[in-house]
Tab-separated table of C-alpha atoms in Angstrom:
chain	number	residue	atom	x	y	z
A	1	MET	CA	0.000	0.000	0.000
A	2	ALA	CA	1.561	3.277	-1.091
A	3	SER	CA	2.275	6.057	1.380
A	4	ALA	CA	3.410	9.656	0.948
A	5	ILE	CA	5.400	9.397	4.171
A	6	ASP	CA	9.170	9.069	3.769
A	7	PRO	CA	10.294	5.769	5.366
A	8	TYR	CA	13.797	7.194	5.827
A	9	SER	CA	12.390	9.680	8.357
A	10	ALA	CA	11.352	6.875	10.710
A	11	CYS	CA	11.494	7.418	14.459
A	12	ASP	CA	12.407	5.211	17.413
A	13	ASP	CA	9.083	5.385	19.263
A	14	GLU	CA	8.618	2.625	21.795
A	15	ILE	CA	6.817	-0.496	20.585
A	16	PRO	CA	4.703	-2.316	23.218
A	17	THR	CA	6.138	-5.479	24.760
A	18	ILE	CA	3.726	-8.251	25.718
A	19	ASP	CA	4.731	-10.950	28.198
A	20	TYR	CA	3.079	-14.053	26.739
A	21	SER	CA	3.294	-15.979	30.016
A	22	LEU	CA	1.237	-13.351	31.866
A	23	LEU	CA	-1.647	-13.762	29.411
A	24	PHE	CA	-2.203	-17.194	30.964
A	25	SER	CA	-1.100	-16.439	34.523
A	26	ASN	CA	-2.753	-18.300	37.389
A	27	ASP	CA	-3.116	-14.941	39.131
A	28	PRO	CA	-6.495	-13.535	37.920
A	29	HIS	CA	-5.478	-9.906	38.541
A	30	GLN	CA	-2.162	-10.288	36.726
A	31	ARG	CA	-3.870	-12.087	33.835
A	32	SER	CA	-6.555	-9.394	33.588
A	33	LEU	CA	-3.953	-6.611	33.405
A	34	ALA	CA	-1.964	-8.489	30.754
A	35	LEU	CA	-5.065	-9.027	28.604
A	36	GLU	CA	-5.998	-5.361	28.931
A	37	TYR	CA	-2.508	-4.319	27.830
A	38	LEU	CA	-2.710	-6.737	24.884
A	39	GLY	CA	-5.998	-5.183	23.805
A	40	GLN	CA	-4.496	-1.691	23.978
A	41	ALA	CA	-1.446	-2.773	21.954
A	42	CYS	CA	-3.664	-4.256	19.236
A	43	HIS	CA	-5.994	-1.255	19.150
A	44	HIS	CA	-3.492	1.601	19.351
A	45	TYR	CA	-0.469	0.066	17.598
A	46	GLY	CA	-1.341	-3.074	15.639
A	47	PHE	CA	2.009	-4.647	16.509
A	48	PHE	CA	4.084	-5.581	19.550
A	49	TYR	CA	7.080	-7.566	20.756
A	50	LEU	CA	6.293	-10.917	22.368
A	51	VAL	CA	8.605	-12.156	25.142
A	52	ASN	CA	8.520	-15.170	27.479
A	53	HIS	CA	6.675	-17.019	24.725
A	54	GLY	CA	8.029	-20.450	25.586
A	55	ILE	CA	9.904	-21.219	22.357
A	56	PRO	CA	13.337	-22.434	23.527
A	57	ASP	CA	16.277	-20.224	22.553
A	58	LYS	CA	17.935	-23.306	21.083
A	59	VAL	CA	15.078	-23.741	18.592
A	60	LEU	CA	15.526	-20.176	17.326
A	61	ASP	CA	19.329	-20.441	17.271
A	62	ASN	CA	19.130	-23.691	15.280
A	63	LEU	CA	16.647	-22.035	12.919
A	64	PHE	CA	18.992	-19.154	12.090
A	65	LYS	CA	21.948	-21.539	11.789
A	66	GLY	CA	20.044	-23.747	9.339
A	67	ILE	CA	18.880	-20.783	7.254
A	68	SER	CA	22.412	-19.379	7.155
A	69	GLU	CA	23.688	-22.724	5.886
A	70	PHE	CA	20.931	-22.868	3.268
A	71	PHE	CA	21.909	-19.406	1.985
A	72	ASP	CA	25.634	-20.259	1.906
A	73	PRO	CA	27.100	-18.071	-0.913
A	74	MET	CA	29.234	-21.009	-2.044
A	75	MET	CA	26.059	-23.018	-2.721
A	76	LEU	CA	24.293	-20.375	-4.847
A	77	GLU	CA	24.631	-22.285	-8.122
A	78	GLU	CA	23.287	-25.419	-6.455
A	79	ARG	CA	20.234	-23.453	-5.296
A	80	ARG	CA	19.751	-22.133	-8.824
A	81	ALA	CA	19.821	-25.670	-10.204
A	82	LEU	CA	17.410	-27.058	-7.619
A	83	TYR	CA	14.864	-24.283	-7.115
A	84	SER	CA	14.849	-21.796	-10.011
A	85	LYS	CA	12.911	-23.983	-12.471
A	86	LYS	CA	9.595	-22.334	-11.511
A	87	ASP	CA	7.772	-25.606	-12.036
A	88	PRO	CA	4.205	-25.236	-10.646
A	89	MET	CA	4.567	-28.678	-9.093
A	90	ASP	CA	7.521	-27.516	-6.985
A	91	ARG	CA	6.319	-26.955	-3.431
A	92	ILE	CA	9.445	-25.058	-2.371
A	93	ARG	CA	10.074	-21.633	-3.899
A	94	TRP	CA	13.433	-19.892	-3.976
A	95	VAL	CA	13.919	-16.429	-5.452
A	96	LEU	CA	16.924	-14.133	-5.854
A	97	ASN	CA	16.175	-10.399	-6.290
A	98	SER	CA	12.438	-10.811	-6.910
A	99	SER	CA	11.765	-7.372	-8.454
A	100	SER	CA	13.419	-4.138	-9.533
A	101	GLY	CA	14.656	-2.003	-6.651
A	102	GLU	CA	14.466	-4.885	-4.148
A	103	ASN	CA	17.480	-6.805	-2.967
A	104	ARG	CA	16.989	-10.063	-1.142
A	105	GLU	CA	17.210	-13.810	-1.503
A	106	TYR	CA	14.350	-15.791	-0.035
A	107	LEU	CA	12.956	-19.254	0.467
A	108	LYS	CA	9.179	-19.582	0.717
A	109	VAL	CA	7.220	-22.607	1.918
A	110	ASN	CA	3.638	-23.366	2.871
A	111	SER	CA	4.016	-24.306	6.529
A	112	HIS	CA	0.406	-25.155	7.449
A	113	PRO	CA	-1.867	-27.120	7.224
A	114	ASN	CA	0.736	-29.133	5.306
A	115	TYR	CA	4.381	-28.342	4.728
A	116	HIS	CA	7.278	-29.245	2.465
A	117	PHE	CA	10.755	-28.156	3.553
A	118	PRO	CA	14.120	-28.465	1.755
A	119	PRO	CA	16.029	-31.679	2.566
A	120	ASN	CA	19.369	-29.844	2.571
A	121	PRO	CA	21.370	-28.810	4.469
A	122	SER	CA	21.332	-31.782	6.795
A	123	CYS	CA	18.589	-31.620	9.472
A	124	PHE	CA	17.247	-28.322	8.025
A	125	SER	CA	13.777	-29.783	7.459
A	126	GLU	CA	13.672	-31.069	11.038
A	127	VAL	CA	14.739	-27.672	12.402
A	128	LEU	CA	12.071	-25.835	10.384
A	129	GLY	CA	9.422	-28.328	11.416
A	130	GLU	CA	10.231	-27.884	15.107
A	131	TYR	CA	10.144	-24.082	14.814
A	132	HIS	CA	6.784	-23.975	13.033
A	133	LYS	CA	5.279	-26.498	15.455
A	134	GLU	CA	6.247	-24.234	18.361
A	135	MET	CA	5.057	-21.101	16.557
A	136	ARG	CA	1.630	-22.607	15.833
A	137	LYS	CA	1.127	-23.045	19.584
A	138	ILE	CA	1.899	-19.352	20.072
A	139	VAL	CA	-0.490	-18.298	17.295
A	140	VAL	CA	-3.369	-20.316	18.748
A	141	GLY	CA	-2.572	-18.986	22.219
A	142	LEU	CA	-2.621	-15.398	20.941
A	143	ALA	CA	-5.937	-16.018	19.192
A	144	ARG	CA	-7.395	-17.122	22.514
A	145	ALA	CA	-5.882	-14.188	24.397
A	146	VAL	CA	-7.107	-11.627	21.850
A	147	SER	CA	-10.578	-13.196	21.991
A	148	LYS	CA	-10.654	-12.757	25.766
A	149	SER	CA	-9.338	-9.184	25.508
A	150	LEU	CA	-12.349	-8.421	23.281
A	151	GLY	CA	-14.746	-9.895	25.828
A	152	PHE	CA	-15.460	-13.047	23.793
A	153	GLU	CA	-15.181	-16.700	24.680
A	154	GLU	CA	-11.587	-17.931	24.557
A	155	ASP	CA	-12.060	-19.982	21.380
A	156	TYR	CA	-14.018	-17.298	19.471
A	157	ILE	CA	-11.308	-16.308	16.944
A	158	GLU	CA	-9.986	-19.854	16.756
A	159	LYS	CA	-13.394	-21.072	15.588
A	160	ALA	CA	-14.268	-17.997	13.519
A	161	PHE	CA	-11.087	-18.382	11.427
A	162	ASN	CA	-10.962	-22.186	11.636
A	163	LEU	CA	-7.300	-21.889	12.612
A	164	LYS	CA	-6.965	-25.661	12.834
A	165	SER	CA	-6.992	-25.607	9.017
A	166	GLY	CA	-5.378	-22.178	8.753
A	167	PHE	CA	-3.313	-21.390	5.650
A	168	ASP	CA	0.212	-20.326	6.677
A	169	VAL	CA	3.049	-19.182	4.417
A	170	SER	CA	6.591	-18.769	5.715
A	171	ALA	CA	9.318	-16.731	4.010
A	172	MET	CA	12.960	-17.013	5.064
A	173	ASN	CA	14.835	-13.938	3.872
A	174	LEU	CA	18.495	-13.039	3.449
A	175	TYR	CA	19.228	-9.328	3.044
A	176	PRO	CA	22.709	-8.140	1.992
A	177	PRO	CA	24.502	-5.356	3.882
A	178	ASN	CA	24.009	-1.788	2.704
A	179	HIS	CA	27.417	-1.513	0.997
A	180	ILE	CA	26.489	-4.489	-1.197
A	181	SER	CA	22.846	-3.562	-1.844
A	182	LYS	CA	23.916	0.023	-2.732
A	183	GLY	CA	20.979	1.504	-0.844
A	184	GLU	CA	18.279	-0.633	-2.476
A	185	MET	CA	15.381	-1.729	-0.302
A	186	GLY	CA	15.542	-5.348	0.787
A	187	LEU	CA	11.751	-5.471	0.568
A	188	ALA	CA	9.624	-2.481	-0.384
A	189	GLU	CA	6.611	-1.110	1.482
A	190	HIS	CA	3.758	-3.614	1.461
A	191	THR	CA	0.854	-5.123	3.373
A	192	ASP	CA	0.384	-8.761	4.366
A	193	PRO	CA	-2.833	-10.796	4.489
A	194	GLY	CA	-3.776	-13.150	7.267
A	195	PHE	CA	-4.700	-13.211	10.945
A	196	ILE	CA	-1.294	-12.203	12.250
A	197	ILE	CA	2.285	-12.129	11.002
A	198	THR	CA	5.056	-13.487	13.200
A	199	LEU	CA	8.639	-12.410	12.576
A	200	VAL	CA	11.940	-13.420	14.119
A	201	GLN	CA	15.411	-12.359	13.004
A	202	ASN	CA	19.045	-12.730	13.960
A	203	VAL	CA	20.095	-9.058	14.187
A	204	ASP	CA	18.810	-5.838	15.716
A	205	GLY	CA	17.010	-3.380	13.452
A	206	GLY	CA	16.776	-3.372	9.686
A	207	PHE	CA	13.139	-2.572	9.006
A	208	GLN	CA	10.226	-0.354	9.933
A	209	ILE	CA	6.505	-0.546	10.662
A	210	LEU	CA	3.799	1.940	9.705
A	211	SER	CA	1.756	2.896	12.766
A	212	HIS	CA	-1.998	3.509	12.815
A	213	HIS	CA	-1.143	7.217	12.896
A	214	GLY	CA	0.782	7.069	9.621
A	215	LYS	CA	4.264	7.251	11.146
A	216	TRP	CA	7.151	4.900	10.324
A	217	ILE	CA	8.713	3.367	13.433
A	218	ASN	CA	12.114	1.668	13.531
A	219	VAL	CA	11.875	-1.908	14.789
A	220	HIS	CA	14.425	-3.332	17.235
A	221	ILE	CA	13.333	-6.860	18.161
A	222	PRO	CA	14.866	-7.984	21.488
A	223	PRO	CA	17.011	-11.156	21.286
A	224	HIS	CA	14.863	-14.292	20.925
A	225	ALA	CA	11.659	-12.229	21.008
A	226	ILE	CA	8.942	-12.349	18.322
A	227	LEU	CA	7.481	-9.388	16.489
A	228	ILE	CA	3.719	-9.803	16.160
A	229	GLN	CA	2.182	-7.698	13.410
A	230	LEU	CA	-1.460	-6.859	12.806
A	231	GLY	CA	-0.737	-4.028	10.351
A	232	ASP	CA	1.621	-2.669	7.684
A	233	HIS	CA	5.362	-3.032	7.806
A	234	LEU	CA	8.411	-2.106	5.774
A	235	GLU	CA	11.724	-3.917	5.556
A	236	ASN	CA	14.923	-1.903	5.053
A	237	GLU	CA	18.419	-2.639	3.811
A	238	VAL	CA	20.371	-3.901	6.834
A	239	GLU	CA	22.164	-7.258	6.508
A	240	ARG	CA	20.127	-9.866	8.337
A	241	ILE	CA	18.224	-13.132	8.246
A	242	SER	CA	14.510	-12.995	9.031
A	243	VAL	CA	11.653	-15.486	9.098
A	244	ALA	CA	8.231	-13.972	8.460
A	245	THR	CA	5.195	-16.244	8.655
A	246	LEU	CA	1.684	-15.213	7.606
A	247	HIS	CA	-0.853	-17.094	9.703
A	248	GLY	CA	-4.219	-17.024	7.960
A	249	PRO	CA	-7.694	-18.508	8.394
A	250	SER	CA	-8.808	-21.613	6.547
A	251	LEU	CA	-8.980	-20.812	2.808
A	252	GLU	CA	-12.729	-21.541	2.660
A	253	LYS	CA	-13.579	-19.651	5.864
A	254	SER	CA	-15.833	-16.637	5.364
A	255	VAL	CA	-14.230	-13.541	6.897
A	256	ARG	CA	-16.543	-10.696	7.907
A	257	PRO	CA	-17.019	-8.271	10.819
A	258	ALA	CA	-18.061	-10.045	14.009
A	259	PRO	CA	-21.841	-9.647	14.499
A	260	GLU	CA	-21.189	-8.516	18.088
A	261	PHE	CA	-19.635	-5.325	16.673
A	262	VAL	CA	-22.310	-4.578	14.056
A	263	ASP	CA	-25.622	-2.771	14.628
A	264	GLU	CA	-27.735	-0.006	13.059
A	265	THR	CA	-25.321	2.723	14.151
A	266	HIS	CA	-22.227	0.638	13.304
A	267	PRO	CA	-23.040	-1.102	9.983
A	268	HIS	CA	-20.718	-3.385	8.031
A	269	ALA	CA	-17.789	-1.376	6.616
A	270	TYR	CA	-16.448	-4.281	4.533
A	271	LEU	CA	-17.962	-7.002	2.390
A	272	GLY	CA	-17.662	-10.527	3.707
A	273	MET	CA	-15.721	-13.037	1.599
A	274	THR	CA	-13.738	-16.224	2.002
A	275	TYR	CA	-10.043	-15.956	2.788
A	276	LYS	CA	-9.324	-17.482	-0.630
A	277	GLN	CA	-11.396	-14.760	-2.343
A	278	SER	CA	-9.553	-12.115	-0.346
A	279	LEU	CA	-6.170	-13.463	-1.459
A	280	GLU	CA	-7.347	-13.609	-5.072
A	281	ALA	CA	-8.719	-10.051	-4.948
A	282	ASN	CA	-5.367	-8.774	-3.712
A	283	GLY	CA	-3.359	-10.659	-6.318
A	284	ASN	CA	-1.697	-13.031	-3.847
A	285	ASP	CA	0.330	-15.680	-5.662
A	286	GLU	CA	-0.164	-18.457	-3.093
A	287	ILE	CA	-3.587	-19.382	-4.487
A	288	ASP	CA	-2.227	-19.513	-8.043
A	289	TYR	CA	0.584	-21.732	-6.812
A	290	LEU	CA	-1.800	-24.182	-5.140
A	291	GLN	CA	-4.192	-24.301	-8.089
A	292	ASP	CA	-1.426	-24.691	-10.689
A	293	ALA	CA	0.059	-27.504	-8.669
A	294	GLY	CA	-3.354	-29.176	-8.332
A	295	LEU	CA	-3.182	-28.882	-4.552
A	296	TYR	CA	-6.316	-26.807	-4.003
A	297	GLU	CA	-10.002	-27.178	-4.799
A	298	SER	CA	-12.868	-25.245	-3.271
A	299	GLN	CA	-15.719	-27.212	-1.771
A	300	GLU	CA	-17.876	-26.323	-4.799
A	301	GLU	CA	-15.205	-27.516	-7.239
A	302	ALA	CA	-14.752	-30.737	-5.281
A	303	VAL	CA	-18.495	-31.462	-5.451
A	304	LYS	CA	-18.530	-30.816	-9.216
A	305	SER	CA	-15.556	-33.119	-9.579
A	306	ASP	CA	-17.409	-35.854	-7.693
A	307	ASP	CA	-20.519	-35.389	-9.836
A	308	LYS	CA	-18.545	-35.679	-13.068
A	309	ALA	CA	-16.036	-38.351	-12.209
A	310	GLY	CA	-17.721	-40.405	-9.509
A	311	GLY	CA	-15.023	-42.475	-7.889
A	312	GLU	CA	-12.295	-40.344	-9.469
A	313	GLY	CA	-13.654	-37.313	-7.637
A	314	ASN	CA	-13.502	-39.171	-4.356
A	315	GLY	CA	-9.931	-40.160	-5.115
A	316	LYS	CA	-8.982	-36.543	-5.802
A	317	ARG	CA	-10.592	-35.402	-2.571
A	318	ASP	CA	-8.727	-38.111	-0.636
A	319	GLU	CA	-5.475	-36.915	-2.213
A	320	LEU	CA	-6.182	-33.313	-1.186
A	321	GLN	CA	-7.027	-34.367	2.357
A	322	GLU	CA	-3.797	-36.343	2.577
A	323	LEU	CA	-1.852	-33.265	1.467
A	324	GLY	CA	-3.714	-31.137	3.998
A	325	TYR	CA	-5.156	-28.603	1.525
A	326	SER	CA	-8.808	-29.640	1.368
A	327	ALA	CA	-11.536	-27.532	2.968
């Protein structure tokens, strides 16, 4: 989303820090205060740092080590040979310098409800799997905490978005240092779809977030903390490794304003649509990837397939369910 505000004039305003453990404290007063602070952070900022989240430091350290080994400069030609074919059946996508004016190398995978990770370097797939398993627990926990901060039942958002079948995409990025990138943006100003975006990285600084008040804020994620984003963000040109994961609802889940917030004086401000329709309307390439690879069918398409092909349709649906992409 374009903005007339100069990202190079960003400030160092304080970003809220949420203690994840306090959101589920056994002390009712402490838990109530933590949930209230979470609600304020979501409402007034749209992003915050998450600490004491329970993901072991070793898991994050192994993650960055594995990503660094994957992006080994000496193995660049091997990556070109393995991942630059752009075959729609390839479930692992690797890109170097994706567009003009941007300077990054990235690996993108669908991490939920099903995932496919690179087999090399050794143990990399296992490391990624462990990280995303831990992160899914955090995402579900945050959904429950946000629900309670809004005055809803704990599982309200979890059910409303059908997070059990949520569609998650993870991008592992390598950004060169400024003297190599020659001042080019690692990743230009953009918005991300989904319920929340989680981001971890191995260095301090390097990108900015656009606040609700239209001001760019420099981001300095504390060591082993997670940046949780509900809004816009911008990545800058500092050398670093980052892992950004978009955690979305189920593709077939209808997303619309909660009826508890809609009445005659506060009518619907947005049209309801499925998450898949929202991705398509915004030109997101993940749907094209799934459809081209034959890994996605809507419920309506699956029914038509059954009507036309009988047993073949059932076989296709079984295949989709096995892959984890069926509705």
